XYZ file of C-alpha atoms in Angstrom:
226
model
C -24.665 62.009 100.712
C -26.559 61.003 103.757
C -25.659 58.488 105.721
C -28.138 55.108 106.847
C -29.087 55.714 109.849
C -28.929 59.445 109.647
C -31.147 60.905 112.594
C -29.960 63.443 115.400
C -28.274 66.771 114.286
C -24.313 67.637 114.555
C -25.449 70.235 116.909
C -25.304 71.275 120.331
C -28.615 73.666 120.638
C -30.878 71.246 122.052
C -33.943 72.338 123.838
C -34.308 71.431 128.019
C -36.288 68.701 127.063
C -33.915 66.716 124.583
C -31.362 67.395 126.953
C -32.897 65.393 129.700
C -34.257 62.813 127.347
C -30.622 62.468 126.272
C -29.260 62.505 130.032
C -31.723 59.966 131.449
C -32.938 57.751 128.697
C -29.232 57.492 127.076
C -31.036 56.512 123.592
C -28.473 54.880 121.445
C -29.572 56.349 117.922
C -26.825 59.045 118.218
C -23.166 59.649 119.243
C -21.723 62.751 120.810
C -17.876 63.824 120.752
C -17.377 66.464 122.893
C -14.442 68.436 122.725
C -12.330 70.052 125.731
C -9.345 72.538 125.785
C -9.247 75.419 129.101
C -11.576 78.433 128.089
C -13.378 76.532 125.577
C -12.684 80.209 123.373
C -9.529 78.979 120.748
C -9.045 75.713 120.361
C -11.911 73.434 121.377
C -14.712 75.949 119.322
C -12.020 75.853 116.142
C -12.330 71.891 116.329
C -15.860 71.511 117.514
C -16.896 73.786 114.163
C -14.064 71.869 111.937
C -15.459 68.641 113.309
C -18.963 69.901 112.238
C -17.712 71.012 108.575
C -15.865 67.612 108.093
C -18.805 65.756 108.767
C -21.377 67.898 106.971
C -19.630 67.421 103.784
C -19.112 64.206 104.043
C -22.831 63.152 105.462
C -24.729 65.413 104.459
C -26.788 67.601 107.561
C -27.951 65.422 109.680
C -24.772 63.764 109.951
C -25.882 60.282 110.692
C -26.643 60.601 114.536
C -22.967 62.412 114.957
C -23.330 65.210 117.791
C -20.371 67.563 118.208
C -19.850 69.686 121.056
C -17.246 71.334 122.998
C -16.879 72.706 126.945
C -13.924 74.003 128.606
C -12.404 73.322 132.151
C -11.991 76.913 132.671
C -14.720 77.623 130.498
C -15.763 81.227 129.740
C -19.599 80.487 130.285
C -21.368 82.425 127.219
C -18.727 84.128 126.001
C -18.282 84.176 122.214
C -14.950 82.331 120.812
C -11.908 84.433 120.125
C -12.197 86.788 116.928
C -8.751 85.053 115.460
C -9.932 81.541 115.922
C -13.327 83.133 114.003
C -10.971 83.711 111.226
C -9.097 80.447 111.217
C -12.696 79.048 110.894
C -13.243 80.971 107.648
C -10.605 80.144 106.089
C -11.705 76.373 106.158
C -15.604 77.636 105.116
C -16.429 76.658 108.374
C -19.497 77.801 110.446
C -18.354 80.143 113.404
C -22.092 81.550 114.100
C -23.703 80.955 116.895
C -21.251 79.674 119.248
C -21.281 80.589 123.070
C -18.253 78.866 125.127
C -19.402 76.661 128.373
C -17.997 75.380 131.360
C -17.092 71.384 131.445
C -19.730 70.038 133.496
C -20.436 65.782 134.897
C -23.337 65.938 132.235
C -21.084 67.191 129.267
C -18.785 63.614 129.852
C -21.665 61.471 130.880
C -23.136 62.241 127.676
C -20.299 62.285 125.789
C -19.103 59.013 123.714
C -15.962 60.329 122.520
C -14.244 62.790 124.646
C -10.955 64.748 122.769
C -9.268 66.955 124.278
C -6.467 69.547 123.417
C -3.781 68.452 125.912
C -2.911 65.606 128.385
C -3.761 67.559 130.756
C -7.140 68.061 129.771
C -7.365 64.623 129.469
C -6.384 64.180 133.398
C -9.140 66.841 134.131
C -12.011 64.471 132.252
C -10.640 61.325 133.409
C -10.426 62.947 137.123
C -14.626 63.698 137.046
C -14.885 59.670 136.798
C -18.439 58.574 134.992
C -16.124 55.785 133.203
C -14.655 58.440 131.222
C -11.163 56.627 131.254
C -11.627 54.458 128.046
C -13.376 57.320 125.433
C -11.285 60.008 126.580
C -8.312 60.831 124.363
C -5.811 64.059 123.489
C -6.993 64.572 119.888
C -3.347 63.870 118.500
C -3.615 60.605 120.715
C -6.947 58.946 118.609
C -5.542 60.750 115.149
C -2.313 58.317 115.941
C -4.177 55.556 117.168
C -6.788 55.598 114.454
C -4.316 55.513 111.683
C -2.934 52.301 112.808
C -6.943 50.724 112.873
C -7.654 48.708 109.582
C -11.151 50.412 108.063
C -11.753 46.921 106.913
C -11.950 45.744 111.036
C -14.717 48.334 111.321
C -18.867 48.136 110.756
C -19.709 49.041 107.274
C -21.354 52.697 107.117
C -24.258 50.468 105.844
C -24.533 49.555 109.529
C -24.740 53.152 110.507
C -22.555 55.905 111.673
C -23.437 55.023 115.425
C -22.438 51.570 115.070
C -18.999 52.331 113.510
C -17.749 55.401 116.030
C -18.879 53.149 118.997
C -16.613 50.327 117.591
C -14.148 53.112 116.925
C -13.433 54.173 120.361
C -13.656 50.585 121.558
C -10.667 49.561 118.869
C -8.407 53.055 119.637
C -9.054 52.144 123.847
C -7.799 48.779 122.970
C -4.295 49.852 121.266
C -3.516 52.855 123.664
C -0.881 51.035 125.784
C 0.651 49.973 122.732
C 1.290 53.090 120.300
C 3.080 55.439 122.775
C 3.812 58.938 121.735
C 7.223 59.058 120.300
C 7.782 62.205 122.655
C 5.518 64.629 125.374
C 4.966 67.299 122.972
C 3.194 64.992 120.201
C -0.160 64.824 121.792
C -0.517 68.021 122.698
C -2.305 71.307 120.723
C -0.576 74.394 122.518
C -3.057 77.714 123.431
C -3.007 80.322 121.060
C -5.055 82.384 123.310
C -3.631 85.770 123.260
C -1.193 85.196 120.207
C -1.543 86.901 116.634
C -3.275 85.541 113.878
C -0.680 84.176 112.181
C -0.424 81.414 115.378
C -3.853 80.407 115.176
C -3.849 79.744 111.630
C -1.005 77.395 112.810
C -2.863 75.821 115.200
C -5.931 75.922 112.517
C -4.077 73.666 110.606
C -2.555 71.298 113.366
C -6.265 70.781 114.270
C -7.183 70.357 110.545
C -4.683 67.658 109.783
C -5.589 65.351 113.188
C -9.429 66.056 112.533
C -8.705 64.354 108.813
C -8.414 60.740 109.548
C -10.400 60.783 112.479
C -13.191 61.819 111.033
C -12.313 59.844 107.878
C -12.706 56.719 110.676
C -15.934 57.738 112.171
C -17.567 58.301 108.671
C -16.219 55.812 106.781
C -16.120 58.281 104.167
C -12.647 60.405 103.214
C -12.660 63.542 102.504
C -12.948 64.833 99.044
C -9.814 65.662 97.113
């Protein structure tokens, strides 16, 4: 299924030149969620590539103007991501080919629509760049709580386009943050498995898995096949 509106790629290999169009001209035919975790190696490639998946089968290729990308704070510029988190990746039929890790840089959040990130501390990092990152910057636990408590029915019809609904997304989960606390510290948070066996990142895997879900379920408008 493709999506109206469908235009821009779910990608992050544009050339020099789209990347300055993108930076400059700020064209508003696409939507980029970037996510962050610290070497930008485990986590943040596992959900960038999950995030990709998700949307692929539900979309179709193009993914209706959805970008996903991913940086790290600490990120290991050009290094490939871990060989476990490769693994986890398979075992979802996701795409782990291709991926080099990068450094969080201004440009990555200015861009960005839709920052998630794999801690609260990650989120401070963002936040702390500035660029008005404040209000589309969430721990990806945070949104997946947030979004579940949005009624679908308050959101732009997919007819609309894809763009159109995830903008009014983020506006809608900004607007309930200070009122759907986390029940405890730990529930936002997606610990490192950097270093760990496999049998931890497959964990982690599926912790990402299950808050990716309705979140991307939100942004679509279309669930994910049973």
């Amino acid at each position: 299924m493709t999506a109206p509106g469908a235009g821009r790629g779910i990608g992050n290999g544009e050339s020099a030149a789209e990347i300055t169009t993108t930076f400059v001209g700020l064209p508003r035919d696409s939507f980029r969620v970037l996510h962050v975790s610290t070497g930008n190696v485990c986590r943040s490639p596992i959900t960038e590539r999950l995030t990709r998946h998700a949307v692929r089968e539900r979309l179709g290729i193009l993914g209706g103007g959805l970008i996903v990308e991913s940086a790290g704070t600490w990120g290991h510029e050009g290094a490939p991501m871990e060989s476990h988190a490769e693994t986890v990746l398979a075992d979802f039929g996701a795409d782990a080919s291709g991926f080099t890790g990068r450094e969080l840089l201004d440009e990555h959040v200015i861009r960005a629509d839709l920052v998630l990130t794999a801690t609260r501390d990650h989120r401070a990092q963002v936040i702390s760049m500035g660029h008005s990152a404040g209000l589309r910057t969430f721990t990806l636990k945070e949104f997946t709580r947030l979004v579940k408590a949005i009624d679908p029915a308050t959101l732009p019809p997919l007819e609309e386009g894809v763009v159109i609904r995830a903008r009014a997304l983020v506006r809608a989960a900004a607007a309930l943050r200070g009122w759907l606390l986390a029940p405890n510290a730990e529930a936002d948070e997606v610990y490192d498995p950097y270093g760990a066996p496999l049998t931890f990142f497959r964990s982690i895997g599926d912790e990402i898995h299950q808050a990716l879900d309705p979140v991307v379920t939100a942004l679509t408008g279309v669930p994910a096949k049973t």
